[in-house]
Amino acid sequence: MNNSKYRGVVVPMVTPVMQDGQLDIKAVKRIIVFFAENKVSPLLMGTTGEGNSVSQADGQLFVETAVKAANGRILIYAGLTGNCFSEQVRQAEIYSALGADVIVATLPTYYALTPDQMYDYYKTLADCITGPLMLYNILATTHMSIPVDVIRRLADHPNIVGLKDSERDLERMAQCIEITKNHPNFAYFCGWAAQSAHALELGGNGIVPSTGNFVPEMFQRLFDAAVAGDMATANRLQDETNEIAKIYQKARTLGQSLTALKVMMSTKGLCEPWMLMPLTRLSVDEEQTIIDKVNALD
C-alpha cells in the first residue's frame, strides 16, 4: 500500500428512495450515520446506487444530505455517469462545492471508445474540474475495459488520484496495483468484493464491497486485518462476507440483486426496497425468502 490519502473501505451505497421515486432523505441520513459509526465511507451513485437513474437534482440533494450527515467524519465519494461531457463537468463541480471529497467517474457508454479516446476523456475531465478525480472501470455495465496502459498514463495526472476497478481479472488487478507502487499518490480500490482480501494482500489501498451496505463492520475488520498482515482473519472474513453476498446475488441479475440488497437493509431499518425505474421490487414471496435468510444469520 502506498502513501495515498485515499484508502480503506468505501461502500457503494444504495440510493434509498420512496415509493414515488423521490430521494428518501431520512434514509440517506440513517445510512450515512451507520457508515460513519463503522468508519467506512460511501460511494454515492455508483452502480449499486443506481447512478444512471438518479436525476441531476436528486444527485445534488443526495450529496448535500450525505455531506451534512457525515459531518466530516468520513470522506464522501460522488459517482459521475452520463454521456454529455459539459453536464458531467457541471455536476462534478456542484458535487465538489457541496462538499464531496472525490469524484468517481465511469466512461461514457453510448459509443465504443478507443484507448486514446478513453485517455482524452479522463484527462480532459481531470483538467476541467477542481475536485480530485478517480477512474472507475466497470466492464459489466460500460461494456468497455480501460486498458492498463491507459491507466498507467493517467496515473501521472496531478488531479487523478486513483482507480476503482470492478473488472474480474486477477492478472489485471496485480498489474494495476503495481502502478500504485510507482505513483505514491495514486490509489487502487478493488471493486470485486469477493477478492477484497487478495487485493489488499497485493498492496491495494482499499475495497469497494456492495455487501458493505449490510455489514460494513465486517469489511472494516477485514481491511484492518489485511493491513496488519493477519491474512488468516482477513480470509475468514472474506469467506463469511461471500456467503452473506449470496443471499442477494445468487441466481439474480445485477438489477435484481440491488433490489434484494435493499430488502436486506430494510431488516435493519435502514431503507425500504423501492427502486428507480427501470428497476422494480421483487415479489412479496421473494422478499420474504430474503428476510428469512437474513433472520437465519442471527
XYZ file of C-alpha atoms in Angstrom, residues 5-248:
244
model
C -4.670 9.569 1.405
C -7.425 7.525 -0.208
C -7.687 4.128 1.426
C -9.929 1.863 3.452
C -13.470 0.621 2.932
C -15.661 2.609 0.547
C -19.161 1.173 0.357
C -21.028 1.670 -2.938
C -24.103 2.967 -1.181
C -27.626 2.163 -2.336
C -29.804 5.121 -3.266
C -32.781 4.993 -0.878
C -35.989 6.194 -2.485
C -39.638 6.292 -1.578
C -42.458 4.618 -3.479
C -42.883 7.654 -5.739
C -39.177 7.608 -6.680
C -38.246 10.639 -4.594
C -34.986 10.510 -2.672
C -35.574 9.277 0.879
C -33.705 11.945 2.820
C -34.262 10.356 6.234
C -32.896 7.042 4.972
C -29.843 8.751 3.479
C -29.071 10.239 6.880
C -29.571 6.891 8.651
C -27.266 5.043 6.287
C -24.537 7.703 6.398
C -24.599 7.684 10.209
C -24.465 3.871 10.119
C -21.401 4.048 7.856
C -19.693 6.732 9.937
C -20.183 4.712 13.108
C -18.426 1.805 11.391
C -15.672 4.023 9.924
C -16.451 3.327 6.263
C -17.053 5.888 3.521
C -19.855 5.921 0.934
C -19.592 5.995 -2.829
C -22.791 7.783 -3.829
C -24.492 6.995 -7.136
C -22.215 4.194 -8.212
C -23.568 1.030 -9.817
C -25.085 -0.229 -6.568
C -26.589 3.232 -6.132
C -28.431 3.141 -9.484
C -26.318 6.132 -10.515
C -27.522 6.291 -14.112
C -31.130 6.573 -12.897
C -30.630 9.405 -10.397
C -31.715 12.835 -11.668
C -29.307 15.761 -11.533
C -31.435 17.485 -8.904
C -31.614 14.399 -6.701
C -27.898 13.811 -7.184
C -27.179 17.229 -5.766
C -29.607 16.707 -2.895
C -28.052 13.293 -2.205
C -24.525 14.708 -1.974
C -25.635 17.672 0.136
C -27.530 15.429 2.567
C -24.705 12.899 2.837
C -22.059 15.556 3.460
C -24.100 17.130 6.245
C -24.859 13.767 7.863
C -21.207 12.707 7.686
C -20.148 15.944 9.371
C -16.508 15.466 8.441
C -16.199 12.002 9.996
C -15.755 10.137 6.705
C -14.858 11.011 3.112
C -17.658 11.318 0.577
C -17.052 9.798 -2.865
C -19.527 11.004 -5.516
C -20.213 8.917 -8.613
C -20.384 10.575 -12.025
C -22.093 8.940 -15.003
C -23.567 10.092 -18.285
C -22.762 10.851 -21.904
C -22.873 14.670 -22.059
C -19.440 15.970 -21.110
C -20.470 19.543 -20.261
C -23.192 18.269 -17.919
C -20.726 15.910 -16.253
C -18.295 18.761 -15.606
C -21.131 20.860 -14.185
C -22.311 18.069 -11.886
C -18.785 17.313 -10.709
C -18.227 20.963 -9.813
C -21.536 21.119 -7.953
C -20.762 17.922 -6.018
C -17.351 19.283 -5.037
C -18.843 22.624 -3.999
C -21.377 20.770 -1.846
C -18.547 19.000 -0.032
C -17.846 15.769 -1.918
C -14.213 14.808 -1.384
C -13.671 12.769 -4.560
C -15.393 12.457 -7.948
C -15.521 8.873 -9.263
C -16.292 8.702 -12.994
C -17.190 5.849 -15.312
C -16.657 6.068 -19.049
C -19.438 7.497 -21.219
C -21.161 4.397 -22.564
C -23.140 5.104 -25.738
C -20.203 4.781 -28.129
C -17.420 2.214 -28.078
C -14.249 4.190 -27.346
C -10.676 3.655 -28.447
C -7.910 3.669 -25.819
C -6.853 7.144 -26.950
C -10.427 8.418 -26.595
C -10.608 6.955 -23.075
C -7.369 8.700 -22.163
C -8.505 12.023 -23.640
C -11.871 11.801 -21.866
C -10.367 11.314 -18.419
C -7.506 13.759 -18.944
C -9.895 16.476 -20.120
C -12.301 15.793 -17.274
C -9.462 15.971 -14.752
C -8.285 19.237 -16.324
C -11.770 20.764 -16.159
C -12.802 20.016 -12.580
C -11.412 21.327 -9.320
C -12.053 18.259 -7.144
C -9.846 15.152 -7.285
C -10.906 12.533 -9.834
C -10.904 8.755 -9.504
C -11.236 6.481 -12.528
C -13.994 3.860 -12.390
C -13.541 0.787 -14.565
C -16.582 -1.499 -14.733
C -16.763 -3.733 -17.787
C -20.071 -5.312 -16.712
C -22.056 -2.101 -17.256
C -19.996 0.092 -19.612
C -19.034 -2.887 -21.821
C -15.568 -1.376 -22.097
C -12.365 -2.017 -20.197
C -9.907 0.800 -19.572
C -6.565 -0.684 -20.681
C -3.856 -0.927 -18.057
C -1.535 1.162 -20.237
C -4.117 3.967 -20.298
C -4.454 3.804 -16.518
C -0.671 3.974 -16.189
C -0.580 7.143 -18.327
C -3.450 8.732 -16.422
C -1.784 7.987 -13.078
C 0.714 10.742 -13.928
C -2.034 13.396 -13.942
C -1.866 15.522 -10.764
C -5.664 15.600 -10.375
C -6.277 11.868 -10.930
C -5.958 10.191 -7.558
C -6.839 6.571 -8.169
C -8.783 3.762 -9.766
C -11.828 1.834 -8.665
C -11.587 -1.377 -10.674
C -14.566 -3.749 -10.775
C -13.255 -5.974 -13.562
C -12.957 -9.627 -12.635
C -9.418 -10.298 -13.800
C -6.724 -11.268 -11.303
C -3.817 -10.587 -13.656
C -5.172 -7.129 -14.396
C -5.612 -6.494 -10.663
C -1.965 -7.252 -9.999
C -0.862 -5.004 -12.890
C -2.977 -2.097 -11.671
C -1.745 -2.422 -8.098
C 1.795 -2.421 -9.475
C 1.095 1.032 -10.950
C 0.426 2.395 -7.456
C 3.913 1.349 -6.321
C 5.445 3.865 -8.733
C 2.793 6.527 -8.114
C 2.625 7.286 -4.372
C -0.496 9.448 -4.701
C -2.481 7.072 -6.937
C -4.735 4.607 -5.099
C -6.134 1.247 -6.156
C -9.587 0.274 -4.922
C -10.859 -3.232 -5.571
C -14.481 -3.272 -6.714
C -14.540 -7.072 -6.950
C -15.782 -7.743 -3.423
C -15.013 -11.465 -3.437
C -11.316 -10.637 -3.944
C -11.089 -7.900 -1.303
C -8.617 -9.708 0.934
C -6.464 -10.763 -2.009
C -6.322 -7.215 -3.392
C -5.231 -5.840 -0.026
C -2.618 -8.561 0.351
C -1.162 -7.481 -3.006
C -0.903 -3.899 -1.759
C -4.207 -2.338 -2.816
C -5.322 0.758 -0.955
C -8.954 -0.052 -0.456
C -12.026 -2.103 -1.225
C -15.496 -1.218 -2.540
C -17.898 -4.004 -1.461
C -21.641 -3.676 -2.075
C -22.298 -6.118 0.775
C -20.812 -3.418 2.997
C -24.223 -1.735 2.861
C -25.418 -4.524 5.162
C -22.296 -5.470 7.158
C -19.824 -2.553 6.985
C -18.252 -3.618 10.250
C -17.144 -6.970 8.776
C -15.367 -5.297 5.865
C -13.700 -2.792 8.165
C -12.367 -5.681 10.244
C -11.261 -7.434 7.050
C -9.392 -4.312 5.951
C -7.734 -3.811 9.331
C -6.665 -7.455 9.482
C -5.194 -7.416 5.966
C -3.263 -4.199 6.601
C -1.893 -5.724 9.812
C -0.748 -8.799 7.882
C -3.270 -11.071 9.577
C -4.411 -12.772 6.388
C -5.938 -15.709 8.260
C -8.510 -13.361 9.778
C -8.922 -11.398 6.548
C -9.549 -14.557 4.533
C -12.007 -15.880 7.127
C -13.973 -12.644 6.943
C -13.777 -12.827 3.150
C -15.418 -16.248 3.207
C -18.085 -15.093 5.646
C -18.989 -11.990 3.649
C -19.041 -14.019 0.433
C -21.744 -16.215 1.979
C -23.787 -13.184 3.022
C -23.485 -11.800 -0.513
C -25.083 -14.932 -1.927
C -28.345 -14.040 -0.160
C -28.961 -11.155 -2.546
